[in-house]
Coordinates of C-alpha atoms (C1' of nucleotides) in Angstrom, one line a residue:
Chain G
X1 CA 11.6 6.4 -28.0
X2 CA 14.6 4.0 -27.5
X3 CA 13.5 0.7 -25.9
X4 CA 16.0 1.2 -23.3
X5 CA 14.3 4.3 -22.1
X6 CA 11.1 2.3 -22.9
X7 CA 11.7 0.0 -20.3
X8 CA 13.2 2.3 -18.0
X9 CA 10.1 4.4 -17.9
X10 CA 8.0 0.8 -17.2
X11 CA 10.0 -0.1 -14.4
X12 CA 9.6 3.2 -12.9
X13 CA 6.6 3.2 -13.6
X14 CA 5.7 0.2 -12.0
X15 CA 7.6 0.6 -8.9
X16 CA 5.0 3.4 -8.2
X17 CA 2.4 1.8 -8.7
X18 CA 3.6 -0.8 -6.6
X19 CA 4.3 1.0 -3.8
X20 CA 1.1 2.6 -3.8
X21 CA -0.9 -0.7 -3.3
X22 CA 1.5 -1.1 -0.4
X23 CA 4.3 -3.4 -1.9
X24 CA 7.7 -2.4 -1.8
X25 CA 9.2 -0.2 -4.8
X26 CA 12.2 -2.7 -5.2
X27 CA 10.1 -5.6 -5.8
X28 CA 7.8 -4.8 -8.1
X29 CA 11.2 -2.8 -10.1
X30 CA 13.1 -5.9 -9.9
X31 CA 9.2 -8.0 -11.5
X32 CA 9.3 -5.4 -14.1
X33 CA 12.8 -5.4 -15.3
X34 CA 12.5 -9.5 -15.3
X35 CA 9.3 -9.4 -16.9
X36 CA 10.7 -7.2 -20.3
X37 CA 13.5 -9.0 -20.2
X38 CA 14.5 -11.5 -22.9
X39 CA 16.5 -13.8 -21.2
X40 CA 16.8 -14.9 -17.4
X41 CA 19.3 -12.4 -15.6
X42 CA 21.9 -12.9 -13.0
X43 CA 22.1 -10.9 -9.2
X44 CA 24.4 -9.2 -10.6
X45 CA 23.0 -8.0 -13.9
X46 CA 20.1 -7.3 -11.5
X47 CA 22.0 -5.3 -9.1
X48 CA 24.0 -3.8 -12.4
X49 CA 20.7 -3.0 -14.1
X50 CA 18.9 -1.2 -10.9
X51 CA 21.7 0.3 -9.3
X52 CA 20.9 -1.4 -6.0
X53 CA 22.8 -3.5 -3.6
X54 CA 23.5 -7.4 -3.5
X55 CA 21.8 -7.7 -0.4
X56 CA 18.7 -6.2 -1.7
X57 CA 18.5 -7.9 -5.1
X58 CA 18.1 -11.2 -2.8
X59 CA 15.7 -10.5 -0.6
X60 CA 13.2 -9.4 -3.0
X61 CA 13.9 -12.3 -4.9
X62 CA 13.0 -13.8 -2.8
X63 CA 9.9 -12.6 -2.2
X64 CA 9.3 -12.7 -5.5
X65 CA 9.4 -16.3 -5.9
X66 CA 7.8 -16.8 -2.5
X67 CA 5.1 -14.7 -4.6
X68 CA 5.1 -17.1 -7.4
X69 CA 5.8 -14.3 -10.0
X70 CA 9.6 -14.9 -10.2
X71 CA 11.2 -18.5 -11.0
X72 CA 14.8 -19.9 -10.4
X73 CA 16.6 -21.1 -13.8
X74 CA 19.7 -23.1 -13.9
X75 CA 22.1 -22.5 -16.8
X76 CA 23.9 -25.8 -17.6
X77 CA 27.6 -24.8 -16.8
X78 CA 26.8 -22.0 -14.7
X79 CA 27.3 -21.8 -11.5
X80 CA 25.6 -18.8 -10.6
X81 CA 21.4 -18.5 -11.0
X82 CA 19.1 -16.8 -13.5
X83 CA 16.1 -15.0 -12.3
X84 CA 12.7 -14.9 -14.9
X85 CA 9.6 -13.7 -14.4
X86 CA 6.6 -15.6 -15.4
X87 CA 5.4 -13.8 -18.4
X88 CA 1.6 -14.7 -18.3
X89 CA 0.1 -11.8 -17.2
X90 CA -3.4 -13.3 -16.5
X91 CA -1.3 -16.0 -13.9
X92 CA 0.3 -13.2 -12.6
X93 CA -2.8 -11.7 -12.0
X94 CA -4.2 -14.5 -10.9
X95 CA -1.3 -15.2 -8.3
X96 CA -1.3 -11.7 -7.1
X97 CA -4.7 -11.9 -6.0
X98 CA -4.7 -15.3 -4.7
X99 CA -1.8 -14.5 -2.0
X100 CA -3.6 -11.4 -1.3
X101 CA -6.5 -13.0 -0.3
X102 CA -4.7 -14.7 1.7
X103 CA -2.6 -13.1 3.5
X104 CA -4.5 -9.8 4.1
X105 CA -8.6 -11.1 3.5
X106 CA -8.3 -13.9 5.5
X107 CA -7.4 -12.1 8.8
X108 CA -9.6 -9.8 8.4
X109 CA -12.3 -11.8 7.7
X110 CA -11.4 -13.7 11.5
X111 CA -11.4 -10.4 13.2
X112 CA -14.9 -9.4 11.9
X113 CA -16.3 -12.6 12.7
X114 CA -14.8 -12.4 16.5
X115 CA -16.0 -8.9 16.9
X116 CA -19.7 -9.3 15.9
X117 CA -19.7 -12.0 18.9
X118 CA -20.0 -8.8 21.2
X119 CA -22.6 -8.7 23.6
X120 CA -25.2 -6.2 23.9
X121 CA -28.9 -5.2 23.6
X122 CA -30.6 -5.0 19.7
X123 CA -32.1 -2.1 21.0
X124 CA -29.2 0.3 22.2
X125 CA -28.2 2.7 19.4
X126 CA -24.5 2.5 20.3
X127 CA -25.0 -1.4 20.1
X128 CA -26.1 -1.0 16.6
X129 CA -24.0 1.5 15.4
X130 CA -21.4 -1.1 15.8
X131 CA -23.2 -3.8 14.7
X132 CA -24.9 -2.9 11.6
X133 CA -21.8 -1.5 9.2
X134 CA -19.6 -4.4 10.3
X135 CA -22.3 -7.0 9.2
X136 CA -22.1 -4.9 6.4
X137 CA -18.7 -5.3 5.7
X138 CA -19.0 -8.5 6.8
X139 CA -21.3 -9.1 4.2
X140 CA -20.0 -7.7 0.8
X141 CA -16.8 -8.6 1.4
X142 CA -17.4 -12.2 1.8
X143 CA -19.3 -11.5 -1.8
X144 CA -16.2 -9.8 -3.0
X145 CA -13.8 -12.7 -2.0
X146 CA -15.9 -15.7 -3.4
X147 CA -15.5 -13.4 -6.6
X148 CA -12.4 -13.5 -5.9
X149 CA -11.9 -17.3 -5.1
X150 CA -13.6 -17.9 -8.6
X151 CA -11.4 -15.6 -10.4
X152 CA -8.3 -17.2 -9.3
X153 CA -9.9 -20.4 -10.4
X154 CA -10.4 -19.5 -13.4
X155 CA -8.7 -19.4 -16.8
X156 CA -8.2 -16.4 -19.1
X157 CA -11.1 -17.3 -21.6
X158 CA -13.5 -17.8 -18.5
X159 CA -13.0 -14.8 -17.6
X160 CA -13.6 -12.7 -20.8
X161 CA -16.5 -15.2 -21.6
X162 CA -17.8 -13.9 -18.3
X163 CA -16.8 -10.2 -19.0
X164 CA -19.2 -10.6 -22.5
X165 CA -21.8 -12.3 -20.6
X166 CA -22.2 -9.5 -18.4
X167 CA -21.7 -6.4 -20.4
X168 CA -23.7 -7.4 -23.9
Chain J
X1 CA -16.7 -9.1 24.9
X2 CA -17.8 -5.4 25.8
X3 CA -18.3 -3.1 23.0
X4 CA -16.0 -0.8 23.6
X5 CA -13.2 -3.9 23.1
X6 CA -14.9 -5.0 20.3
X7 CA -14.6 -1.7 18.5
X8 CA -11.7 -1.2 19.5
X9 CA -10.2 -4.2 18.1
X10 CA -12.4 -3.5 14.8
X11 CA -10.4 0.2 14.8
X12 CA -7.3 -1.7 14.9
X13 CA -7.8 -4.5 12.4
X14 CA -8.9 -1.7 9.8
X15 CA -6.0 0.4 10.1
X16 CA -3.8 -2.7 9.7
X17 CA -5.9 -3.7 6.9
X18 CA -5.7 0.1 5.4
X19 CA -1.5 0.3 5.6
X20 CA -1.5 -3.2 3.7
X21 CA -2.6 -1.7 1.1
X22 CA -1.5 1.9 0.8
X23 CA -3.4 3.7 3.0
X24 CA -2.2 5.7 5.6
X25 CA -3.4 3.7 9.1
X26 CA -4.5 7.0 11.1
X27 CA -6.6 7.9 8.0
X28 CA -8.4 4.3 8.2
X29 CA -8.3 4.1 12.1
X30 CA -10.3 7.7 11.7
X31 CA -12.4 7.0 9.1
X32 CA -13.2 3.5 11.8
X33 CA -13.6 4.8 14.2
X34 CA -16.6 7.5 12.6
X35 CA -18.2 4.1 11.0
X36 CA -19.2 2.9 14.3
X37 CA -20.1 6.0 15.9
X38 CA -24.0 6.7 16.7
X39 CA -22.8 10.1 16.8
X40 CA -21.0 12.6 14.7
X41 CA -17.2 13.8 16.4
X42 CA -15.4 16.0 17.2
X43 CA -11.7 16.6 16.3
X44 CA -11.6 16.3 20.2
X45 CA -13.3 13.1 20.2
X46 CA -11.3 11.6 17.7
X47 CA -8.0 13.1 19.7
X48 CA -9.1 11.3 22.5
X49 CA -10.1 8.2 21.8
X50 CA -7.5 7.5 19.3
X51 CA -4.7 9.3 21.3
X52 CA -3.4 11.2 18.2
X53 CA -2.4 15.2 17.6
X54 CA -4.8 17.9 16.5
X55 CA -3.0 18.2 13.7
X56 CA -2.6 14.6 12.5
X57 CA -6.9 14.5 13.2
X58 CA -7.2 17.8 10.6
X59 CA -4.8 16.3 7.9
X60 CA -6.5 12.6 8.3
X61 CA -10.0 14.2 8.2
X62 CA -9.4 16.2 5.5
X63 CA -8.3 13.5 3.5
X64 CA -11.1 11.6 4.0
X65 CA -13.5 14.4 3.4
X66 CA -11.4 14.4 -0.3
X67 CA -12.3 11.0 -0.6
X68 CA -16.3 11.3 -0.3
X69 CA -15.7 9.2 2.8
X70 CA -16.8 11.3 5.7
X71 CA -18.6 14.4 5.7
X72 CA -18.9 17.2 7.8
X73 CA -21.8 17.7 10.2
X74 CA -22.8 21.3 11.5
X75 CA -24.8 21.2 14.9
X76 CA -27.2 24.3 16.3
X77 CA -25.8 26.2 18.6
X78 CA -22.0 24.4 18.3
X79 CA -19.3 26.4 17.0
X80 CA -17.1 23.1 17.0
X81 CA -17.3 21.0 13.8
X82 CA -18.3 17.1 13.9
X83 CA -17.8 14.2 11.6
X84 CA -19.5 11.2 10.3
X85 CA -18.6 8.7 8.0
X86 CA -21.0 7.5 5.2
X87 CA -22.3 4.7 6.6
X88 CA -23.7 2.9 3.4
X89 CA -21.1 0.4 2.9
X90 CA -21.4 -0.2 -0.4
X91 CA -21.2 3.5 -1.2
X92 CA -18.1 3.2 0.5
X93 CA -16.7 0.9 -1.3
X94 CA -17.7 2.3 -4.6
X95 CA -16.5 5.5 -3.9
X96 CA -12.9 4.3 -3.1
X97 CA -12.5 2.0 -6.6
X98 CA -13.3 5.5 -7.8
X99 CA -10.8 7.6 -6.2
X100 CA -8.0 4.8 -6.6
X101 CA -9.0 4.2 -10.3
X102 CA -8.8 7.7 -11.1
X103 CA -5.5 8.8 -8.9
X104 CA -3.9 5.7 -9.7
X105 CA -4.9 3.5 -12.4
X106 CA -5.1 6.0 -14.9
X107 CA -1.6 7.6 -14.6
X108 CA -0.5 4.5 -15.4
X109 CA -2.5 4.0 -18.5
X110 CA -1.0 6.8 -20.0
X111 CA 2.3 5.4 -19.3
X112 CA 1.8 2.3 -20.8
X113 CA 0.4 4.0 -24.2
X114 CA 3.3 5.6 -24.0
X115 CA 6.0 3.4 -24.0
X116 CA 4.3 1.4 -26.4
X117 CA 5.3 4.0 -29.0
X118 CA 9.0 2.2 -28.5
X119 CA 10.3 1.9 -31.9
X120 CA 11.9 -1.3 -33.3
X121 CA 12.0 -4.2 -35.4
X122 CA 8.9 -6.5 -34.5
X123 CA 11.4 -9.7 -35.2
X124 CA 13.9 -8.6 -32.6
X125 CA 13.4 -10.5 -29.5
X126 CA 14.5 -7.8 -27.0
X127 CA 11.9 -5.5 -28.8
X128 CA 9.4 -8.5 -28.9
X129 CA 10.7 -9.4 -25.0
X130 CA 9.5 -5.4 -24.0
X131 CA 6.5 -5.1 -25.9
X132 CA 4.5 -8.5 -25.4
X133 CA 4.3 -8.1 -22.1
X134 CA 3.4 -5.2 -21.6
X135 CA 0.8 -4.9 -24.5
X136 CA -0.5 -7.8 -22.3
X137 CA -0.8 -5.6 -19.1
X138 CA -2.3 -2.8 -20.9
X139 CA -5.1 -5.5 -22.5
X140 CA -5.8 -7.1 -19.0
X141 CA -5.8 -3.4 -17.3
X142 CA -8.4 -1.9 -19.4
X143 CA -10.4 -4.8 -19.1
X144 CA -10.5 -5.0 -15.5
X145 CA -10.7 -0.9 -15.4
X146 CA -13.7 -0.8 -17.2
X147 CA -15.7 -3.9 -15.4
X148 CA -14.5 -1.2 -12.1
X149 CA -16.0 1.8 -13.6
X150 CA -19.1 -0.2 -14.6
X151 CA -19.0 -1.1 -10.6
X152 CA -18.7 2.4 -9.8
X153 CA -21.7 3.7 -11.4
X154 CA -23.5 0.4 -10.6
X155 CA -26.2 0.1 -8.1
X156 CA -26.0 -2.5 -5.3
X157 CA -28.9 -4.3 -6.4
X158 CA -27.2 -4.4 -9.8
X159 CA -23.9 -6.0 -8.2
X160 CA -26.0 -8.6 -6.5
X161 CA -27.9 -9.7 -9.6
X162 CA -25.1 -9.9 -11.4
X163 CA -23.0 -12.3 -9.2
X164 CA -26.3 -14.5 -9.1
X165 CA -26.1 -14.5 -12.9
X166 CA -22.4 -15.5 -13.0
X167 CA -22.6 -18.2 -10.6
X168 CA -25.8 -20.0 -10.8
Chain T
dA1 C1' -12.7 46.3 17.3
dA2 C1' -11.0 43.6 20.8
dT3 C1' -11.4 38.9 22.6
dA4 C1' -12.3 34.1 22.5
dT5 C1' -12.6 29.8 20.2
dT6 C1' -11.6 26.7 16.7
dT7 C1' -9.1 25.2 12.6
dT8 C1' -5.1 25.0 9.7
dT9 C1' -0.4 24.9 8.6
dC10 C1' 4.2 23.3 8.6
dA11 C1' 9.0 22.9 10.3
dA12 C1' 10.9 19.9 13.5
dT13 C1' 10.8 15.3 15.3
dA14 C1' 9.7 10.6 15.6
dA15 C1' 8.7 6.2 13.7
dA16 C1' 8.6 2.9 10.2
dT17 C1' 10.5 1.0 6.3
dT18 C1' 14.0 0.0 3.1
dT19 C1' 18.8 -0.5 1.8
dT20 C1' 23.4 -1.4 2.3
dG21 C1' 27.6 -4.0 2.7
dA22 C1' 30.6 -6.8 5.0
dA23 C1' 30.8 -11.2 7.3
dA24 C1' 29.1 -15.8 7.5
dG25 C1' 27.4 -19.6 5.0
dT26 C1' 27.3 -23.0 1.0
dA27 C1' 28.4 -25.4 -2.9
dT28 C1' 31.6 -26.5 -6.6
dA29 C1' 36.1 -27.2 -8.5
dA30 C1' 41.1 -27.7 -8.4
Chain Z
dT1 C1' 41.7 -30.2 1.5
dT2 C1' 41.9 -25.7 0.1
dA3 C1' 40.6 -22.2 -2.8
dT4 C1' 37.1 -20.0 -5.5
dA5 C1' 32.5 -18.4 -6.8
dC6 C1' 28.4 -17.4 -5.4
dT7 C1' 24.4 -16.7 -1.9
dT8 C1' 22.4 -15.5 2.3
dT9 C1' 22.0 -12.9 6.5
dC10 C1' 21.4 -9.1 9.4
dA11 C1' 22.9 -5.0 12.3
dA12 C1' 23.7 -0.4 11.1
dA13 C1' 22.7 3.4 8.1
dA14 C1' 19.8 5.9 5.0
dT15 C1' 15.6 7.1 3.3
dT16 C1' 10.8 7.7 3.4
dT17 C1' 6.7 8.5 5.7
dA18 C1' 3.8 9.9 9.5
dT19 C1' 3.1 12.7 13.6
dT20 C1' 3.5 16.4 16.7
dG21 C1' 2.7 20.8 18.6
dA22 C1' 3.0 25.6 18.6
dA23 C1' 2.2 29.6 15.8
dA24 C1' -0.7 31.6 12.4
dA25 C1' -5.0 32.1 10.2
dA26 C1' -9.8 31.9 10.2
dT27 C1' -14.1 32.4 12.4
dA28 C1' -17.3 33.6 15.8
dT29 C1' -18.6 36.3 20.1
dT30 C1' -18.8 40.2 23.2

DNA sequence: AATATTTTTCAATAAATTTTGAAAGTATAA
DNA sequence: TTATACTTTCAAAATTTATTGAAAAATATT
């Protein structure tokens, strides 16, 4: 295989993996193509590269760096700006999940929190019905996001120390 | 706040919650809505009290049934057909790493194997640029896949003794 | 076997999301 | 200051995804 149909096949690849976790295809396209890329790229050779529009290319740039997965570069005597992608998979990793957490846990975690205030009798099935699986959630999700909270905490070799701890 | 608001805003936050991260919302508002029932539904029910079409009820349903989510319950004497969701929240859980590992984690394990079959000259940086990363990915992926499927065929009880034993 | 009830399908439609591209904005250089 | 190079914005258009609803299929009842 020809490393330009190598990466072409990532980036597709990614893109749909992307989009199935909910992010949009262009983004996480636009993260792979910086991420195999040797050298910073231009909107242009962006917009070149994917065979989308200016407007486009910039707006998930920006999102990208909002992200904390794609940073700015200045090219003495250029005017124009470089795009790269952090190439440290285990930040990226890491940064993925700690905006996830916030952005989408957080809320969530608020809304469960204001719906178990609901008032009603221990006794009445319907009550409990309600009641029971949201505690649920409630509760192995908070156990899921202090994992969480840890994780992006953490540093690579913590986490395969931890990995070897708990599968020897 | 009544129950019926309470749940209601719980149906709402989950389907939200769902879409972020590339689920279809009717699908999660469903599946819900059946967590907090005493009592098994109909696809009239679920019509009703989610103001959707009998149609988008069967397809949702369906899917959810594919997923080990909700099962179908058979009353005496009823022709009609009624739902319930597994209520065990940790099965719930478990079963959905499952479903998303094996739909969409592992098409994209075969992908990075096979780019990775690039050919080139390991002092090139372009080559080097394309294959580091992503021989990182694949490292980090099958890492994290296999601590899932260890999850998957986990216990609760396991899952709690194990976070005890990380973070003490 | 004819009728009644319920479920499923799927083409058409609606809604949500993404993308475009041209105009406005900004910074640098002549 | 004016021109030039580049970036940003955002309403309109295109695309993708979800939903409807009526007809067909399946299943049960008389």
């Amino acid at each position: 295989m020809e490393l330009q149909e190598a990466k072409d096949k990532f980036i597709q690849a990614w893109g749909t993996f992307g989009s199935q976790w909910g992010i949009n295809r262009t983004m996480t396209q636009i993260h792979a193509l910086l991420l195999v890329s040797a050298a910073p790229l231009s909107a242009d050779d962006i917009m070149e590269q994917l065979q989308i529009s200016r407007g486009n290319v910039n707006m998930n740039v920006r999102d990208l760096i909002d992200w904390g997965l794609v940073y700015k570069v200045l090219k003495p005597g250029e005017r124009r700006e470089f795009f790269s992608a952090e190439k440290d998979i285990w930040k990226v990793f890491r940064q993925v999940v700690k905006q996830r957490r916030k952005r989408e846990l957080e809320p969530v975690f608020g809304i469960l929190e204001e719906v178990l205030k609901v008032q009603g009798d221990p006794k009445d099935p319907e009550y409990k019905a309600f009641v029971e699986p949201v505690r649920d959630i409630q509760k192995i999700a908070s156990r899921a996001d202090s994992t969480l909270e840890t994780l992006t905490k953490a540093d690579e070799n913590w986490f395969f120390t931890m990995l070897v701890k708990l599968f020897k």
